Coordinates of C-alpha atoms in Angstrom, one line a residue:
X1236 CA 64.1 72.7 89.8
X1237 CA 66.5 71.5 92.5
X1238 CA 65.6 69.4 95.6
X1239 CA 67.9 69.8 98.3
X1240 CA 68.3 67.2 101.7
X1241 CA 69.9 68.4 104.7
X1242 CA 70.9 65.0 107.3
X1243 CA 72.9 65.8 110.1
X1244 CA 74.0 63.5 113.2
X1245 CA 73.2 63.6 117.0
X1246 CA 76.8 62.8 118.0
X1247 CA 76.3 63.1 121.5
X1248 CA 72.7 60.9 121.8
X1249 CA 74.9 58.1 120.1
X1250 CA 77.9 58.9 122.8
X1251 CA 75.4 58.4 125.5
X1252 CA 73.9 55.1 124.1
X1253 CA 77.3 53.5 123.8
X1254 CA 78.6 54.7 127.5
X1255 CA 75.1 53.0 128.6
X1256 CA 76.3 49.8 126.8
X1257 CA 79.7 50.2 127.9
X1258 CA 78.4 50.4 131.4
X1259 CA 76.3 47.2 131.0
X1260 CA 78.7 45.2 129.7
X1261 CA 80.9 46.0 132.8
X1262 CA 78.2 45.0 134.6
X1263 CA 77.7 41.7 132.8
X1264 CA 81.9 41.4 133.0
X1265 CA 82.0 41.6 136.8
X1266 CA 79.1 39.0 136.7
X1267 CA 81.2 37.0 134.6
X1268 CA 84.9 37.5 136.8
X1269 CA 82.6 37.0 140.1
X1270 CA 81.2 33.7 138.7
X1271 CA 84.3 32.1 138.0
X1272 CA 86.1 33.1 140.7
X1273 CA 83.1 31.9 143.1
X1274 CA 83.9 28.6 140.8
X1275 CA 87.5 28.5 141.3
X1276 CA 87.5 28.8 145.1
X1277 CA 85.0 26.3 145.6
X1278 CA 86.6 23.6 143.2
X1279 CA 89.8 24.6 145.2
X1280 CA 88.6 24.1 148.4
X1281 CA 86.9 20.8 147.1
X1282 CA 90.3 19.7 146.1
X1283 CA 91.7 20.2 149.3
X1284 CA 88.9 18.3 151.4
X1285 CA 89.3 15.7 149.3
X1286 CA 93.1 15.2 149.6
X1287 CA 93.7 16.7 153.5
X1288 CA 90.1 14.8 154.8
X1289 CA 88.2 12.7 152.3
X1290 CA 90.7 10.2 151.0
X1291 CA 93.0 9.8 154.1
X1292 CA 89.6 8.8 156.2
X1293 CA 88.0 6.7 153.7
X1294 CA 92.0 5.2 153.2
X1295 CA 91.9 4.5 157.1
X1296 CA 88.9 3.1 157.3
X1297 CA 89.4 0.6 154.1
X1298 CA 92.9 0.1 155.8
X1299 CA 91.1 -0.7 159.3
X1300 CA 88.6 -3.0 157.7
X1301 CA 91.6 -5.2 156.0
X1302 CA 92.9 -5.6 159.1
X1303 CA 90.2 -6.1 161.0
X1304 CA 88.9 -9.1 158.6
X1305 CA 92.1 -10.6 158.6
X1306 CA 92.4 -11.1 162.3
X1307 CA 88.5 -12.2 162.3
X1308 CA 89.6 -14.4 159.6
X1309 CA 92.9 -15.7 161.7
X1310 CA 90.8 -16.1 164.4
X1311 CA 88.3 -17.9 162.8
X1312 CA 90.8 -20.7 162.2
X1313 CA 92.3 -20.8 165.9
X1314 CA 88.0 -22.0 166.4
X1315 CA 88.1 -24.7 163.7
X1316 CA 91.2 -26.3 165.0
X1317 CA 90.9 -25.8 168.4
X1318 CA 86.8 -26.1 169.2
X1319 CA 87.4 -23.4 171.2
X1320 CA 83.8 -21.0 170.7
X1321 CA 82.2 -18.9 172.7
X1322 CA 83.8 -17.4 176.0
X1323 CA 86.9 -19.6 175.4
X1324 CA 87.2 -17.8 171.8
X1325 CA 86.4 -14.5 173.4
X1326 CA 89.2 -15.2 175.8
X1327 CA 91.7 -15.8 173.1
X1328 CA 90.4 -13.4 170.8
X1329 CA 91.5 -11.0 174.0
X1330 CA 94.4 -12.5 175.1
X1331 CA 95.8 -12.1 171.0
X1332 CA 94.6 -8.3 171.7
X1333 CA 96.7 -8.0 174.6
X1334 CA 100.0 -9.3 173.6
X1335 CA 99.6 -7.6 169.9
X1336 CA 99.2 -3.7 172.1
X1337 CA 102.0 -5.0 174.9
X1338 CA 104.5 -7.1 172.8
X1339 CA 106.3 -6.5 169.2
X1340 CA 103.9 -8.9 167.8
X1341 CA 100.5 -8.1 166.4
X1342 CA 96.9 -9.2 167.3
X1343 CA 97.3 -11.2 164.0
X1344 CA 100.1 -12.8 164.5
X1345 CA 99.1 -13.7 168.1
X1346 CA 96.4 -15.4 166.4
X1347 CA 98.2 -17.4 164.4
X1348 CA 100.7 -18.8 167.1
X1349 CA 97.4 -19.8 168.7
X1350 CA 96.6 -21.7 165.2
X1351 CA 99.8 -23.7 165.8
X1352 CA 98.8 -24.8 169.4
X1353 CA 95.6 -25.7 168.6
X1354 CA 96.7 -27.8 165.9
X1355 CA 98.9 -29.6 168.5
X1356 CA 95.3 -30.5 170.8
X1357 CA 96.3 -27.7 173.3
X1358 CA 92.8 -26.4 175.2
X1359 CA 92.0 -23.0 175.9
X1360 CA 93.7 -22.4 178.8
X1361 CA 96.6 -24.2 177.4
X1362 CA 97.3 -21.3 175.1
X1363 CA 96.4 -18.8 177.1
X1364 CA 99.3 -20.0 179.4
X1365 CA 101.6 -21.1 176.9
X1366 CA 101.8 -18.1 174.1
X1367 CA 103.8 -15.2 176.8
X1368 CA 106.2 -17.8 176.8
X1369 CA 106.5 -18.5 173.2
X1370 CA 106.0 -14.7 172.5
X1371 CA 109.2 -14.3 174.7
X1372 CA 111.2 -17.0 172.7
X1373 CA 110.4 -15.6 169.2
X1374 CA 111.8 -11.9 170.6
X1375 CA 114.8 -13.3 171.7
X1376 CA 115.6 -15.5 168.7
X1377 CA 114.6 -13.0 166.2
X1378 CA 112.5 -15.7 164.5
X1379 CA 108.6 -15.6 163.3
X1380 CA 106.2 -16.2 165.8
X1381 CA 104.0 -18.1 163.9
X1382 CA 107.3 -20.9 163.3
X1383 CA 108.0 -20.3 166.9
X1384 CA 104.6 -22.2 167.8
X1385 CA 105.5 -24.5 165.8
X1386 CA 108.6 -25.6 166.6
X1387 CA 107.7 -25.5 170.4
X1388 CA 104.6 -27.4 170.1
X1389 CA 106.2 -30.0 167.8
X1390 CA 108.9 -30.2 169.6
X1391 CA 107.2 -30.7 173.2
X1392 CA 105.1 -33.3 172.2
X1393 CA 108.6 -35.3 170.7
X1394 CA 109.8 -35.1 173.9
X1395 CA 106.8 -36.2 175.8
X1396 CA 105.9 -32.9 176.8
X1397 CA 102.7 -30.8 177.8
X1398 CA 102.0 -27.6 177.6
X1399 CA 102.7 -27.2 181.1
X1400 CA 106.5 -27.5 180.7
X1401 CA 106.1 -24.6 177.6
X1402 CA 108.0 -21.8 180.0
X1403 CA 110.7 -24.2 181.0
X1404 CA 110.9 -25.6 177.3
X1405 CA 111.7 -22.3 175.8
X1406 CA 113.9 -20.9 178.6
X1407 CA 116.3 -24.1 178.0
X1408 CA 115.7 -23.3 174.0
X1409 CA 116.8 -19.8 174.8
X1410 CA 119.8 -20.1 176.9
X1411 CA 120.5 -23.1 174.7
X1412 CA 121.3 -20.6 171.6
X1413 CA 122.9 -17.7 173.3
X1414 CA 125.3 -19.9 174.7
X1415 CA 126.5 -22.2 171.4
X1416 CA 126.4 -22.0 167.5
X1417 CA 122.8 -22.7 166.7
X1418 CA 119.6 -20.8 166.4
X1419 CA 115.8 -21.7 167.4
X1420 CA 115.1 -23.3 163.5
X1421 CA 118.2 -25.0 163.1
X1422 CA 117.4 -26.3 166.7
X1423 CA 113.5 -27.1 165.7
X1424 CA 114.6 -29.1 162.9
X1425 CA 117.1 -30.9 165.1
X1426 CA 114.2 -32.1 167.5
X1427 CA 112.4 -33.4 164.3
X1428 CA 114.7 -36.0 163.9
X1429 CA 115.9 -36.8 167.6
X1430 CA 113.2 -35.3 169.7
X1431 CA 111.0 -38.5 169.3
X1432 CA 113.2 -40.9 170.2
X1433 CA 115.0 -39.3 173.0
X1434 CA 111.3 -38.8 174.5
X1435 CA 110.7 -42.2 174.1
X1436 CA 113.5 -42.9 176.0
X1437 CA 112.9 -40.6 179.5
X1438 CA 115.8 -38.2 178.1
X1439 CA 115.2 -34.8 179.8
X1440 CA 115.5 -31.6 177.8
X1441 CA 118.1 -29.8 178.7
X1442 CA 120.2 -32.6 178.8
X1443 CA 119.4 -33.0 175.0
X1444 CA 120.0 -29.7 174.4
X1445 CA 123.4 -29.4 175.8
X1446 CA 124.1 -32.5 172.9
X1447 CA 122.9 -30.3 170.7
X1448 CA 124.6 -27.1 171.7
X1449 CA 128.1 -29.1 171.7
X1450 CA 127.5 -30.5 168.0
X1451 CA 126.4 -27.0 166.9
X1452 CA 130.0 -25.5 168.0
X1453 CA 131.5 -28.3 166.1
X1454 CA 129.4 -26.9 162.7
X1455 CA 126.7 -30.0 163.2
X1456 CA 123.5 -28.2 163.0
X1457 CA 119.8 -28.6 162.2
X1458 CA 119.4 -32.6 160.8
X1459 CA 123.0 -33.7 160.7
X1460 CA 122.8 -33.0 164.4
X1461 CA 119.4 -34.4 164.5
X1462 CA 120.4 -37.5 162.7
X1463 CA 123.5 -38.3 164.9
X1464 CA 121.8 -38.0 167.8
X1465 CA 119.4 -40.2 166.4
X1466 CA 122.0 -42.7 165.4
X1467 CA 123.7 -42.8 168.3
X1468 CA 121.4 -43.2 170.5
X1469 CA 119.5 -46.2 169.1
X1470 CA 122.9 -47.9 168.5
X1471 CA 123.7 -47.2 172.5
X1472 CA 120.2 -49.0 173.5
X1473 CA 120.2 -51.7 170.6
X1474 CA 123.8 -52.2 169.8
X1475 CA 125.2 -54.9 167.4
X1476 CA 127.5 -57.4 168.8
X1477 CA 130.2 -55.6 167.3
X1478 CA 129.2 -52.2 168.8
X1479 CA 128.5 -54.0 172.1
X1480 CA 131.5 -55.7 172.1
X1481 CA 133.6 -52.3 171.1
X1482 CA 131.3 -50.5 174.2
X1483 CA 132.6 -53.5 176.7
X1484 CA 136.4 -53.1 175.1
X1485 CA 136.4 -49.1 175.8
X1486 CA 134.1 -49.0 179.0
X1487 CA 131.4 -47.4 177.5
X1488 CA 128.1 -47.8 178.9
X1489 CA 124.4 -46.2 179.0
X1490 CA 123.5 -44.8 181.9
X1491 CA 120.3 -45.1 183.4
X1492 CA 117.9 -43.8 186.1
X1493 CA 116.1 -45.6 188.1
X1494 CA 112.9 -45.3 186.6
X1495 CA 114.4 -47.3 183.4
X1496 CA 115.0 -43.6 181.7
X1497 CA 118.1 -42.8 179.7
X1498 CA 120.7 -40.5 181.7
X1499 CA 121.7 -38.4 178.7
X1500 CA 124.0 -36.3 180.5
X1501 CA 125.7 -39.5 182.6
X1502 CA 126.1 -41.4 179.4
X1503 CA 127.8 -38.4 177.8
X1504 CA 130.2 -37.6 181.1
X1505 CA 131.4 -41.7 180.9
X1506 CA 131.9 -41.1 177.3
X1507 CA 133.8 -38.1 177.5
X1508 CA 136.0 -39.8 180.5
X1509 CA 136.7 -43.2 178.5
X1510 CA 137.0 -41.8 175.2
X1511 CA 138.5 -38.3 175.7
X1512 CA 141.8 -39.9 176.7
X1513 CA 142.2 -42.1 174.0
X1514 CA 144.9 -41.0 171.1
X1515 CA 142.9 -39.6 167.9
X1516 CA 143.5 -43.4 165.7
X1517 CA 142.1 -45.1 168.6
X1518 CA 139.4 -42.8 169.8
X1519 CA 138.3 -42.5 166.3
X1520 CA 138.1 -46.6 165.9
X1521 CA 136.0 -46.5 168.8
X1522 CA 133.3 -44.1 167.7
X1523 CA 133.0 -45.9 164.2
X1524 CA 132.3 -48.7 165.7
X1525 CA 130.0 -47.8 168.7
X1526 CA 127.9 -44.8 166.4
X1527 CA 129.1 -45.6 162.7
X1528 CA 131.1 -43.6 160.4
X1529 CA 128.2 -41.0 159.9
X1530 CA 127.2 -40.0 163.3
X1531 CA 130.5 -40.4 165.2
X1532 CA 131.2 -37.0 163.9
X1533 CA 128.6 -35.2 166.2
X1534 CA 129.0 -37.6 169.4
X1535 CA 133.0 -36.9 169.0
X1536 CA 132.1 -33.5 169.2
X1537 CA 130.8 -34.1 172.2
X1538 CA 133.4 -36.4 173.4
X1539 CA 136.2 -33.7 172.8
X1540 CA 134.4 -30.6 174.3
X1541 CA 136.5 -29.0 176.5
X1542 CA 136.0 -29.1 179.9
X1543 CA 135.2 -25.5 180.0
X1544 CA 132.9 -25.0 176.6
X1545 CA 130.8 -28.6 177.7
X1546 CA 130.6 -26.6 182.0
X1547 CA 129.7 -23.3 180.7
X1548 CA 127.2 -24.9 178.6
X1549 CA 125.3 -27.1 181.0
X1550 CA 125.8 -24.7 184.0
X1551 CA 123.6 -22.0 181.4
X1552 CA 121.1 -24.5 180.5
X1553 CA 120.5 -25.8 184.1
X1554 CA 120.2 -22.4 185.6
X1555 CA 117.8 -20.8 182.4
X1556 CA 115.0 -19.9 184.4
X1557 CA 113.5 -16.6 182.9
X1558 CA 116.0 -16.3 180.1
X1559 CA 113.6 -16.1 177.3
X1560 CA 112.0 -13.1 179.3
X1561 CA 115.1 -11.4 180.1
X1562 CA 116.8 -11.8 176.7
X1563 CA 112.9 -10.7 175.2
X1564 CA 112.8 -7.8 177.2
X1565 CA 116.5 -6.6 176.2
X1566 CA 116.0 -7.1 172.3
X1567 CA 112.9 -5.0 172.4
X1568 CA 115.3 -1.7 173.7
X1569 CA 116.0 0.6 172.3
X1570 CA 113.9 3.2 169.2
X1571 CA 113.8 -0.4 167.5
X1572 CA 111.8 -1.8 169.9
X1573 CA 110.0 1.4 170.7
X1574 CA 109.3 1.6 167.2
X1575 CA 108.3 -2.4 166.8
X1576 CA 105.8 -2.2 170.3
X1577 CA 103.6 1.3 168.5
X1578 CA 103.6 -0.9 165.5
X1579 CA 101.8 -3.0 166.7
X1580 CA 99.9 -1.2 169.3
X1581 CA 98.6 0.6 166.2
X1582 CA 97.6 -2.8 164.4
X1583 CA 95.3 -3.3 167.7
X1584 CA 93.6 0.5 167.1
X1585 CA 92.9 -0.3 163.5
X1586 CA 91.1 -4.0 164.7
X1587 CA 88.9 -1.8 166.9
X1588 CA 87.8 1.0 164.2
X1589 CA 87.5 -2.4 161.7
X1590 CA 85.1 -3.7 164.6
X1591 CA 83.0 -0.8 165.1
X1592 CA 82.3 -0.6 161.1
X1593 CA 81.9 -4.2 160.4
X1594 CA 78.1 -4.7 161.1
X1595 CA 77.9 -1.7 158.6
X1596 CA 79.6 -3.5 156.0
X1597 CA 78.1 -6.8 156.9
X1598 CA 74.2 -4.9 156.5
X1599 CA 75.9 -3.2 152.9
X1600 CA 77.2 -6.5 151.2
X1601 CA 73.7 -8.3 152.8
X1602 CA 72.0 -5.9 150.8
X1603 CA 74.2 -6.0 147.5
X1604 CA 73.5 -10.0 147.7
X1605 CA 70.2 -9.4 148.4
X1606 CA 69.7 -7.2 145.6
X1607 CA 72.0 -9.5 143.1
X1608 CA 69.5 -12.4 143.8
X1609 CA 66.2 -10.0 143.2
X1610 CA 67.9 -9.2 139.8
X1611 CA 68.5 -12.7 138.8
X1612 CA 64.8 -13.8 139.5
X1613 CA 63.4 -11.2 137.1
X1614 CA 62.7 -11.7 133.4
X1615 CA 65.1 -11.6 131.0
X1616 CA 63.1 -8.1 129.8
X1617 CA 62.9 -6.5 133.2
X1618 CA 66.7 -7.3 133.4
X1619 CA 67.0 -5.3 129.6
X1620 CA 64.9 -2.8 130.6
X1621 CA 66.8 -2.4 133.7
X1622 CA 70.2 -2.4 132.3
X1623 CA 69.0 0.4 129.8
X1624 CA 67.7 2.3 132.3
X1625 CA 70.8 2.3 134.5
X1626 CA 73.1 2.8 131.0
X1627 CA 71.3 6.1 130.4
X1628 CA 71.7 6.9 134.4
X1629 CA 75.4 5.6 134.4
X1630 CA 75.7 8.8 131.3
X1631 CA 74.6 11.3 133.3
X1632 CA 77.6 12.2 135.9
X1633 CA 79.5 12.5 132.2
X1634 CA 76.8 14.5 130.7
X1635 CA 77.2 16.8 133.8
X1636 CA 80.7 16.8 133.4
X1637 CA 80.2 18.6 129.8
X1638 CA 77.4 20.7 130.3
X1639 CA 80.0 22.2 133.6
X1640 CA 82.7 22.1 131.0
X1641 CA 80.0 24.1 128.6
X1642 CA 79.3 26.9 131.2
X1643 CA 83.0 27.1 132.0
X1644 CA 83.4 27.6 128.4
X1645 CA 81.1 30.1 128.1
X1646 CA 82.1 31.9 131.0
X1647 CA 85.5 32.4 129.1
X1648 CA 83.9 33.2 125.9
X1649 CA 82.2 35.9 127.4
X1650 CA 84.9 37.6 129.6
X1651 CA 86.4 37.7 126.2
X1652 CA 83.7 39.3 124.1
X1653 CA 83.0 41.7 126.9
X1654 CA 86.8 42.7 127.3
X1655 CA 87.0 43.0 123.5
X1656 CA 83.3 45.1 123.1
X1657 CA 84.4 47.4 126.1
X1658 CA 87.4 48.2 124.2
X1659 CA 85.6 49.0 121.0
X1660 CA 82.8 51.3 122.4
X1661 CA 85.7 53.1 124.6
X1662 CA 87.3 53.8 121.2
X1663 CA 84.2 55.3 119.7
X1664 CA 83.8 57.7 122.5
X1665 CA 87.1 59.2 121.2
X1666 CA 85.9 59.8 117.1
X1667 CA 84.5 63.4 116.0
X1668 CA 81.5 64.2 115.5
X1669 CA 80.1 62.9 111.8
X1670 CA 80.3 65.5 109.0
X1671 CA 77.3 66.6 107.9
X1672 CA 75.8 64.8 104.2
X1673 CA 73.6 66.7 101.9
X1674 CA 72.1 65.7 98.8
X1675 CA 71.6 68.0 95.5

């Protein structure tokens, strides 16, 4: 006997099951695409918060808090030196403010002219009176301000000096180097060497200075000048009896005032006017034997001036009222200067935003000390126990990092498998129908 099986194939009930798959793989695609575009846009946009708002606030604000601590920290210093606390702090802490938003010089460097002062026993209203001026000397000389105090404080209390006569001081200082070869240092470190003993003496500033401004033609600058100045003039108070017999021989003389103080610019006219005639040998004999052989260069400087260099110079020098002002005002011209004052007008915004977030900082390291000293107390367990704890917590941005790394992955993974099963279920749609199998 023969057994015969008949099996045939619903073609179109399997067509129909793999469109529905098809369709729901689509489906699960679009999910897919939708997800990580939703991802892209948003770590995108991230991205750009961060570099167009994040960082360029939290960069200002660090910035503004440098600054700010520094000129805390500067003026800190002007209160140790000084004494100054209190409202005579506040009122230099404002008057630094002012000239660092109105002058070419910041709030912080203000603050350290003010150290300078302070360190040569000026009071509070001392400074606040004496820094314009020095402000306007610095400008005009090109030179730091902080050396500027310096050298005007030092160089006022050589002469005998307060710092009442600060204006007049750095007027003569200013006219003194526009009009001859010299420069405020170079003149600063002649007054180290002179400046005490021609203010021991009654000698007047600007007479001093036109000594210096004739040596500083001649190429005598800075100590050489300082030390021929020196040199000459104790050896005109306190000669030898060969230098005082040389003075009697060539009619030289010092001249005095009538308070017993040394007429500078007397002494220098009767030298010039006995000397200057005199032929080179002899005139040169005579000033190695009045001011020795090293510091008759610089007083023969003086001697052989001409007439219109040695005028031109004292006329500038007696008539400098203001200069350091004017010549200030005119360096600061100009984009330079334009450029210079926002500088530092800037500085001043960035000490106010430092201001307003220092109590916030000062609450945040409090509590970080706070907390350091909690943790030290504990037990050498609890600290283990902690550090373990804060290990496993310290893991977990990184573990988030790779499980979002994960996902990511996947979400490729399955684009790709859903592209690649659409495609194969499209291509089934396309084969004929089964043939039919049959078994004898």
């Amino acid at each position: 006997k023969e057994l015969k099986v008949r099996i045939t194939a619903d073609a179109n009930g399997l067509k129909g099951a793999l469109n529905g798959i098809c369709n729901d793989i689509s489906k699960v695609g679009k999910d897919f695409e939708g997800l990580k575009k939703v991802g892209e846009v948003t770590s995108s946009l991230g991205k750009k918060l961060t570099a167009g708002l994040t960082l360029p606030i939290l960069g200002a604000g660090v910035a503004s808090t440098k600054i700010a601590g520094d000129f805390e920290g500067s003026m800190n210093k002007v209160s140790a030196i000084s004494g100054a606390t209190g409202k005579d702090l506040q009122s230099l802490e404002d008057l630094a403010k002012q000239m660092g938003a109105t002058t070419k010089f910041s709030a912080s460097e203000s603050a350290d002219a003010l150290s300078y002062m302070g360190m040569a026993g000026w009071k509070t209203q001392d400074m606040i009176s004496g820094l314009p001026g020095i402000l306007n000397l610095a400008a005009a000389g090109g030179t730091d301000l902080a050396l500027t105090s310096d050298i005007v404080t030092d160089g006022l209390t050589a002469m005998g000096l307060t710092a009442k006569d600060t204006d007049k001081f750095v007027d003569i200082m200013a006219s003194t180097c526009s009009n001859a070869n010299t420069n405020i240092e170079l003149m600063g470190e002649t007054l180290k060497y002179v400046g005490p003993v021609a203010g021991s003496l009654g000698i007047e500033m600007d007479d001093l200075s036109v000594a210096i401004g004739l040596m500083g033609n001649a190429g005598l600058k800075g100590s050489n000048a300082g030390t021929a100045l020196r040199t000459g003039l104790t050896n005109l108070v306190k000669p030898t009896k060969e230098m005082s017999k040389a003075m009697k021989e060539y009619g030289v003389e010092l001249v005095t005032n009538k308070d017993g103080s040394v007429d500078l610019m007397g002494t220098m006219q009767n030298l010039r006017t006995v000397l200057g005639e005199l032929d080179q040998t002899t005139q040169a004999q005579a000033l190695s034997a009045i001011f020795g052989k090293e510091a008759m260069s610089g007083w023969a400087a003086i001697v052989n001036a001409s007439e219109g260099d040695f005028n031109k110079l004292s006329e500038a020098i007696a008539n400098s009222d203001g200069v350091a002002q004017s010549m200030s005002d005119t360096m600061m011209q100009g984009m330079n200067g334009a450029l210079t004052e926002m500088k530092s007008a800037l500085e001043g915004v960035a000490i106010t935003i430092g201001e307003r977030l220092t109590p916030f900082i000062e609450m945040l390291a409090d509590g970080v000390s706070k907390l350091c000293t909690w943790f030290q107390s504990l037990s050498p367990e609890t600290q283990t126990f902690i550090m373990v704890v804060a290990g496993l917590i310290a893991m977990l941005g990184p573990l988030l990092v790779l499980i979002g790394s994960g996902i990511t992955l996947f979400s490729n993974l399955s684009i790709s498998v859903n592209k690649t099963l659409k495609t194969s279920f499209s291509l089934s749609e396309a084969l004929p129908n089964p043939p039919l199998a049959s078994i004898n």
